[in-house]
Tab-separated table of C-alpha atoms in Angstrom:
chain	number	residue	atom	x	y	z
A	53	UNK	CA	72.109	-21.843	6.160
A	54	UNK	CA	71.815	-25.420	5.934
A	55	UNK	CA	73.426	-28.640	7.425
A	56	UNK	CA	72.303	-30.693	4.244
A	57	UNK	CA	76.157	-31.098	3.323
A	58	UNK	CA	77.473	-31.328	7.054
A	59	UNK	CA	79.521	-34.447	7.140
A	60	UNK	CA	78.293	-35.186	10.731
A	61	UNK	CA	74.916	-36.585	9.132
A	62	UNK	CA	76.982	-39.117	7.102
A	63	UNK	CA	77.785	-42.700	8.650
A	64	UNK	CA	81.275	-44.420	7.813
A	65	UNK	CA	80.042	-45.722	4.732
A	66	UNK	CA	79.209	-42.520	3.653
A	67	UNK	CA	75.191	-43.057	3.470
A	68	UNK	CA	72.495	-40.365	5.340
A	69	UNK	CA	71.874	-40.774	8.737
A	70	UNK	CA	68.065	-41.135	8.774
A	71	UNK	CA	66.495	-38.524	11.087
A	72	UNK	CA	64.559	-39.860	14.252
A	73	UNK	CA	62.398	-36.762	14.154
A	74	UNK	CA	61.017	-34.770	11.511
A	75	UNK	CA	59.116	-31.618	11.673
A	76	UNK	CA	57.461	-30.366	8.439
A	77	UNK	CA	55.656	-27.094	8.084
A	78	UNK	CA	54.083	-27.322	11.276
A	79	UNK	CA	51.510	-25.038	12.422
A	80	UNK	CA	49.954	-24.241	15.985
A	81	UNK	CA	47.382	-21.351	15.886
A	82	UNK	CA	45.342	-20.359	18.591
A	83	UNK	CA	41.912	-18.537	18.012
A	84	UNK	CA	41.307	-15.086	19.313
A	85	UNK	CA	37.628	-14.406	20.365
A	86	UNK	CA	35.751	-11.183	20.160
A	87	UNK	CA	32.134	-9.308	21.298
A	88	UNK	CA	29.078	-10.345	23.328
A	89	UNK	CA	29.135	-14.100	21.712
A	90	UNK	CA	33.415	-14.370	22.061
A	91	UNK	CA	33.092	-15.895	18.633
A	92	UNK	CA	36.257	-16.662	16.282
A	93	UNK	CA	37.590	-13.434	14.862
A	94	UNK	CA	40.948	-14.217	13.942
A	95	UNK	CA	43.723	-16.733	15.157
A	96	UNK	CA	47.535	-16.098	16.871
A	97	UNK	CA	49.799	-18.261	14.970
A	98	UNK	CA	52.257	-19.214	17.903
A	99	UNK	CA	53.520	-21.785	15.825
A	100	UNK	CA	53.781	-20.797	11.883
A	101	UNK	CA	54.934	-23.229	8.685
A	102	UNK	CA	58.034	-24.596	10.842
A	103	UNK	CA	60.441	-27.573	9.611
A	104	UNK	CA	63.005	-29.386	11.256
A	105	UNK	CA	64.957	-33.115	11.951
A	106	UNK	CA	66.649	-34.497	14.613
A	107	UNK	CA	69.261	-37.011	14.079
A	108	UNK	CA	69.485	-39.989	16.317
A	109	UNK	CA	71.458	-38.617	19.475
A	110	UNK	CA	71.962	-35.337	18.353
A	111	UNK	CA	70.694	-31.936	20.209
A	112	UNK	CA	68.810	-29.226	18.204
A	113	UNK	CA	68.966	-26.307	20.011
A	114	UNK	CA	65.645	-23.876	19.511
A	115	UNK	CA	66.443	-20.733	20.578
A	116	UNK	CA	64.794	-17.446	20.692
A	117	UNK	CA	62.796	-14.444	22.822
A	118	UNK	CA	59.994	-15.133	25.594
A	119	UNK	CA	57.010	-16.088	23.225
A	120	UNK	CA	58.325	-16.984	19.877
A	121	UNK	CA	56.679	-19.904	19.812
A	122	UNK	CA	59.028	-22.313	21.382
A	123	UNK	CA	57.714	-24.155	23.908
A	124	UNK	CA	54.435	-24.460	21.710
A	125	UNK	CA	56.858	-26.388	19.359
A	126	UNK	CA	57.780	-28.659	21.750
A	127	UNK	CA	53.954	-29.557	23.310
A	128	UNK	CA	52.951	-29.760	19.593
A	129	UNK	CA	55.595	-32.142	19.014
A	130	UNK	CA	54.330	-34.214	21.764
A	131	UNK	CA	50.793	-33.926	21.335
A	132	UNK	CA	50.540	-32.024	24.229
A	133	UNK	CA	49.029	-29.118	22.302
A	134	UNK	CA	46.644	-29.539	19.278
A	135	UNK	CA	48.252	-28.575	15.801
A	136	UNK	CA	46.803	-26.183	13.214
A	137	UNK	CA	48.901	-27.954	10.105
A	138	UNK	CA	51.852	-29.829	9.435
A	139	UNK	CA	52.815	-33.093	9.899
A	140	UNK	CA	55.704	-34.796	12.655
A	141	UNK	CA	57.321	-38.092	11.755
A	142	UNK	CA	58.915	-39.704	14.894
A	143	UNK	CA	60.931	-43.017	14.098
A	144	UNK	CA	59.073	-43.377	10.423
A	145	UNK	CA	55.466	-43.270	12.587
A	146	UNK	CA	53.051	-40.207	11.802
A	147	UNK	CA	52.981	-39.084	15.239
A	148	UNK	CA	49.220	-37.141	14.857
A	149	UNK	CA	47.926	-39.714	12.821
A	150	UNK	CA	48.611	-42.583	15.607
A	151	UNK	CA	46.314	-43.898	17.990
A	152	UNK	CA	45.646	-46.442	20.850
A	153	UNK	CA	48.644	-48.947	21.168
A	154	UNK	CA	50.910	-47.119	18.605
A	155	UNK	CA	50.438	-43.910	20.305
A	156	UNK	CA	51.114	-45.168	23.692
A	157	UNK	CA	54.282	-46.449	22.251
A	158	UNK	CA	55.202	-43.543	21.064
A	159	UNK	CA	54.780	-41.263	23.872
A	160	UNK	CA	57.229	-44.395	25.768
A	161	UNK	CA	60.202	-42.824	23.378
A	162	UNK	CA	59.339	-39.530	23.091
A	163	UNK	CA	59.000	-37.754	26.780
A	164	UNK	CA	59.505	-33.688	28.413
A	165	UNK	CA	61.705	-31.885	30.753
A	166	UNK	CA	59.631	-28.870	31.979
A	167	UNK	CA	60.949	-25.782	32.514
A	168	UNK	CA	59.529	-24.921	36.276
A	169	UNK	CA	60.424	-28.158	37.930
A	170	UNK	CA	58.368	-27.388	41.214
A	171	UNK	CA	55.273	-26.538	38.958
A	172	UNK	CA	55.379	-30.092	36.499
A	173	UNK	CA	55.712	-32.608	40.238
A	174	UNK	CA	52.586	-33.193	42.123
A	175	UNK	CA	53.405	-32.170	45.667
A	176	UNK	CA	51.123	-34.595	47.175
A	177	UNK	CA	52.943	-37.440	45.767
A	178	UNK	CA	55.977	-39.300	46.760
A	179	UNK	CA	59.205	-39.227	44.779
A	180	UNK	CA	58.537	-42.556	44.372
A	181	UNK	CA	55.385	-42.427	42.899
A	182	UNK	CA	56.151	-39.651	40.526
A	183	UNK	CA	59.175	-41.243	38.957
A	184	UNK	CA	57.831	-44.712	39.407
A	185	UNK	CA	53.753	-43.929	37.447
A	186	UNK	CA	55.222	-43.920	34.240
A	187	UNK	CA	56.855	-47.297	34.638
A	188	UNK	CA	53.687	-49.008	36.016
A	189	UNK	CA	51.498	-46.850	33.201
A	190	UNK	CA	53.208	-48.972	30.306
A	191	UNK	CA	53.689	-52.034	32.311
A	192	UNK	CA	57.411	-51.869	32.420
A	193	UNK	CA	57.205	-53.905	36.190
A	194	UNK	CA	56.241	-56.754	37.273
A	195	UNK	CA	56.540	-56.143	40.851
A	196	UNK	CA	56.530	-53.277	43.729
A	197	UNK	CA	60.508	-55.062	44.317
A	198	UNK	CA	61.048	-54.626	40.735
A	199	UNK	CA	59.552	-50.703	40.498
A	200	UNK	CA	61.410	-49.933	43.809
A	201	UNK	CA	64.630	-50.870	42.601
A	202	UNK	CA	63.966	-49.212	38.689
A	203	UNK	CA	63.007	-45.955	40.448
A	204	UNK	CA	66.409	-46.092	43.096
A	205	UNK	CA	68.332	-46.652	40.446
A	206	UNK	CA	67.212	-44.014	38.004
A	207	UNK	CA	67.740	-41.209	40.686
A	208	UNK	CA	71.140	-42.005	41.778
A	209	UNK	CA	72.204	-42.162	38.275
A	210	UNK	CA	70.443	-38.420	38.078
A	211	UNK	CA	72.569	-37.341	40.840
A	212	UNK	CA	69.707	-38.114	43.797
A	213	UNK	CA	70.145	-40.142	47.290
A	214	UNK	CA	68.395	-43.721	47.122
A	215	UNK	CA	66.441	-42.118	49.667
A	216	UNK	CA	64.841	-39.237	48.190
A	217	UNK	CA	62.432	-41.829	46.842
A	218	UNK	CA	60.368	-41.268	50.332
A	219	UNK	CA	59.802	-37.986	50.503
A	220	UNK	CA	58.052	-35.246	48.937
A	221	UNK	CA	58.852	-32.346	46.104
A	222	UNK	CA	58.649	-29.642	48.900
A	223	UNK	CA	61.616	-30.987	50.480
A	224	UNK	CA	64.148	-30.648	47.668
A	225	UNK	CA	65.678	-27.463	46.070
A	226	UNK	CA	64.855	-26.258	42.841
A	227	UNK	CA	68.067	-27.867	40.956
A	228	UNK	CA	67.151	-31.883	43.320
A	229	UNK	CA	63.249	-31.182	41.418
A	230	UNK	CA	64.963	-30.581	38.049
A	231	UNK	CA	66.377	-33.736	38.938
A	232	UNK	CA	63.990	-35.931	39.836
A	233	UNK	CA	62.106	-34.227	36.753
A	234	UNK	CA	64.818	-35.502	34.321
A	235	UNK	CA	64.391	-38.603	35.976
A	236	UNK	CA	61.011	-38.889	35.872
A	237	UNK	CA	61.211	-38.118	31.804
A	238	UNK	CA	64.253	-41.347	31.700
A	239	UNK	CA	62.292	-43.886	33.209
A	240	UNK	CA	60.869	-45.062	30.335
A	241	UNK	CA	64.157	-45.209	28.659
A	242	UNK	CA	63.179	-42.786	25.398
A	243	UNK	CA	64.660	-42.169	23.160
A	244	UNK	CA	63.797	-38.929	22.556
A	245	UNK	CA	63.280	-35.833	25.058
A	246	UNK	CA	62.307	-32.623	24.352
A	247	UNK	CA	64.478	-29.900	26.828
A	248	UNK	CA	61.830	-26.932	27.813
A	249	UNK	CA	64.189	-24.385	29.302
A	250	UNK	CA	65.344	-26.618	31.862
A	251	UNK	CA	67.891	-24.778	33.443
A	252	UNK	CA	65.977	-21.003	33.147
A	253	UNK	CA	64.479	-21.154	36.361
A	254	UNK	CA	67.522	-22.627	38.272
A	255	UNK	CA	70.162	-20.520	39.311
A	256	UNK	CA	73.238	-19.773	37.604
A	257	UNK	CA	75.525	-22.051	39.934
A	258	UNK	CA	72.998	-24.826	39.046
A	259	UNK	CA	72.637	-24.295	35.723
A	260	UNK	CA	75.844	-25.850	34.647
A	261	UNK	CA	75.428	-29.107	36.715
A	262	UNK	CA	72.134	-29.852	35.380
A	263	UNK	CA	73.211	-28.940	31.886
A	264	UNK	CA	76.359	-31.861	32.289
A	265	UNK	CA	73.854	-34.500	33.695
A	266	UNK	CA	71.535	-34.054	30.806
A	267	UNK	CA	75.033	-34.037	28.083
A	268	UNK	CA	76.336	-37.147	30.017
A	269	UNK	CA	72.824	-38.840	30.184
A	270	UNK	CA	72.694	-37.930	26.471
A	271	UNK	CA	75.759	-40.049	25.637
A	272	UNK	CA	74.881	-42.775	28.094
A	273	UNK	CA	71.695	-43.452	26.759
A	274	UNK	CA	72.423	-41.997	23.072
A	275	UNK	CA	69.931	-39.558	23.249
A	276	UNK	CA	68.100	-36.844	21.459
A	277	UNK	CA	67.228	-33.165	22.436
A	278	UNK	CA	64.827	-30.769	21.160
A	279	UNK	CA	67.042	-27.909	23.559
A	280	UNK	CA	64.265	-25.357	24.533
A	281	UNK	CA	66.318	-21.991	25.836
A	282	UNK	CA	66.262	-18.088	25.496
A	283	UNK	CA	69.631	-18.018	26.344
A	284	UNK	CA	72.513	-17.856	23.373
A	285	UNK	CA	75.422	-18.755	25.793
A	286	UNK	CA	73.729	-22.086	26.815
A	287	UNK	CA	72.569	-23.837	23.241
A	288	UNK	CA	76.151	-22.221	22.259
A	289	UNK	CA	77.499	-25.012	25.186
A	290	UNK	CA	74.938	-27.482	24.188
A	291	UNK	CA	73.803	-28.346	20.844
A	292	UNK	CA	75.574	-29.437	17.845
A	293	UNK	CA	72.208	-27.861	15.299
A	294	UNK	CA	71.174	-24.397	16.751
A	295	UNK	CA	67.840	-23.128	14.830
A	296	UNK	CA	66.723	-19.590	15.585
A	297	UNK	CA	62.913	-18.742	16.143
A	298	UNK	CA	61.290	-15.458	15.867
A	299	UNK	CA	57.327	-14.983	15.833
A	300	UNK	CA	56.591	-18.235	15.146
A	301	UNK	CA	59.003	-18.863	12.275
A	302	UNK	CA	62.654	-20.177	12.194
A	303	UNK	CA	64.664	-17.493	10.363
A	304	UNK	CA	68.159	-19.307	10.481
A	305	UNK	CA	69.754	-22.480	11.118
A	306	UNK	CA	72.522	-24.285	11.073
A	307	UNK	CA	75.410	-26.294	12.334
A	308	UNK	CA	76.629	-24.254	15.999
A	309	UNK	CA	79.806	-23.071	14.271
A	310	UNK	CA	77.529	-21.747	11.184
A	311	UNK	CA	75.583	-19.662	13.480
A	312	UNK	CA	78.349	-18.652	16.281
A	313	UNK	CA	80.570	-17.559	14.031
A	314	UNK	CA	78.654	-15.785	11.429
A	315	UNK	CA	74.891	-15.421	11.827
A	316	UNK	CA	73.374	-13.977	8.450
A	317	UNK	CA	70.062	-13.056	9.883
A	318	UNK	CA	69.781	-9.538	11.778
A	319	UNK	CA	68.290	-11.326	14.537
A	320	UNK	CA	70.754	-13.902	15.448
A	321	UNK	CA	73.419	-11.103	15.713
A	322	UNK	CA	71.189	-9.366	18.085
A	323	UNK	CA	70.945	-12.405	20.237
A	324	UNK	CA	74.597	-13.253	20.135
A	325	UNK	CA	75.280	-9.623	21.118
A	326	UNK	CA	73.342	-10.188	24.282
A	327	UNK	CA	75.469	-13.037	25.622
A	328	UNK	CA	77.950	-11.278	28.440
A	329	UNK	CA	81.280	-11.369	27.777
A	330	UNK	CA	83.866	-12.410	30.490
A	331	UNK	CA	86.504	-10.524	29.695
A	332	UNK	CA	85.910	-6.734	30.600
A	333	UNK	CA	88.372	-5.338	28.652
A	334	UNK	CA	86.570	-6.599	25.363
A	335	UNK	CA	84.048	-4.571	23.880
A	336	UNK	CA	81.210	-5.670	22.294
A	337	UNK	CA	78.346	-3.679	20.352
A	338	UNK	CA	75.169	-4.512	20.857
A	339	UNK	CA	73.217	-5.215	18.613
A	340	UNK	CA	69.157	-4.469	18.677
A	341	UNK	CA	66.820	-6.015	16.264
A	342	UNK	CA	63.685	-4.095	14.792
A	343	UNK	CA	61.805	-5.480	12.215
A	344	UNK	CA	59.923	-8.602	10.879
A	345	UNK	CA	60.408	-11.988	10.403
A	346	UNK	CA	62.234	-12.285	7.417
């Protein structure tokens, strides 16, 4: 499947929409050490010849089992995890070739959601201080007045009291630190975020308000999403792109009706089996996959 003759990436005047972010055969192995010495004996390829764009405010959704490869994707993307091969373009920059002041800007537009939101804030800081680092990091303030009021303002619009600025991670429930984690990631005004399973360790009643802060945040701000999730039901609700990963390698994608409504690879159909269905009355076969990548 392929989205190259989707009319959604054409503009009015009927020319390409130029990708913000492009992925090409990127590669993320890790080495596996052996005997007395633990020298180099072979290497896990998490993260095997994988290729991808984003269009300017447009969600891919990666989906896939625990340990695909996923989540390396996303820390690769952001040079939070060394690559084996490949190469990322972000905004026409080579994102592993950059350095110094280009880098720094480009880690401004391109920022995370983590997936455990109690794990990725330091509990011995203040809400305050957590949101607020970033903007005093790239010398986005001028003054503590200045940072105070950027920071307020940035968690009421993620759904936070003014005064949850004062306090500490400890104090808030896992779906308030998914919160302040989102807005921690928008303070720099990206324009770019990678998603990391952001609602998997939330539960289900929270799921769906976090899911239409980050879609109405996404519109507000026109952003992009790298969409991170295991779950079929939730890139279904979320992303207009949905690529499928399976042991390191994408083995379908396509627009979200392309893959909904009829997945080609075995694998996708296994997945989309797996999503419940409300109605009780409806049967639906499941499907199990067994097999390789391709």
């Amino acid at each position: 499947m392929s989205d190259t003759n989707d009319s959604a990436s054409m503009t009015p005047d009927s020319t390409p929409e130029k990708p913000l972010l492009v992925v090409d055969d990127l590669k993320t192995y890790f080495p596996i050490r052996s005997g007395l010495l633990q020298r180099v004996t072979s290497h896990f390829k998490a993260v095997d010849g994988v290729s991808f764009h984003i269009k300017p405010g447009e969600t891919l959704g990666l989906v896939g089992e625990s340990g695909c490869g996923k989540t390396t994707i996303g820390r690769t993307i952001l040079r939070l995890q060394p690559h084996s091969g490949g190469r990322v373009i972000f905004d026409g920059h080579d994102v592993f070739a950059a350095s110094g002041q280009e880098l720094q800007r480009l880690r401004r537009d391109m920022q995370i959601v983590f997936q455990d939101p109690a794990g990725s804030l330091n509990p011995r800081m203040r809400i305050a201080a957590i949101v607020g680092e970033p903007l005093v990091i790239h010398g986005m303030v001028s003054s503590k007045a200045e940072l105070r009021e950027r920071v307020e303002n940035i968690l009421v619009r993620c759904g936070m009291p003014k005064a949850a600025a004062d306090r500490y991670p400890h104090e808030f429930s896992g779906g308030q630190r998914q919160r302040i984690g989102i807005a921690r990631a928008l303070a720099l005004e990206p324009k770019f975020i990678v998603c990391d399973e952001p609602t998997s360790a939330l539960d289900v009643s929270i799921q769906a308000q976090v899911i239409n802060l980050l879609m109405d945040l996404q519109e507000e701000f026109q952003l992009s999403y790298l969409f991170i999730s295991h779950d079929m039901a939730v890139i279904q609700h979320v992303c207009e792109r949905i690529a499928v990963m399976y042991k390191g390698k994408i083995v379908e994608e396509g627009t979200r009706d392309e893959i909904i409504d009829n997945p080609q690879h075995r694998y996708t159909q296994s997945l989309l089996s797996a999503v419940p269905e409300p109605d009780p009355h409806r049967k639906i076969e499941r499907i199990v996959f067994e097999g390789g990548a391709t």
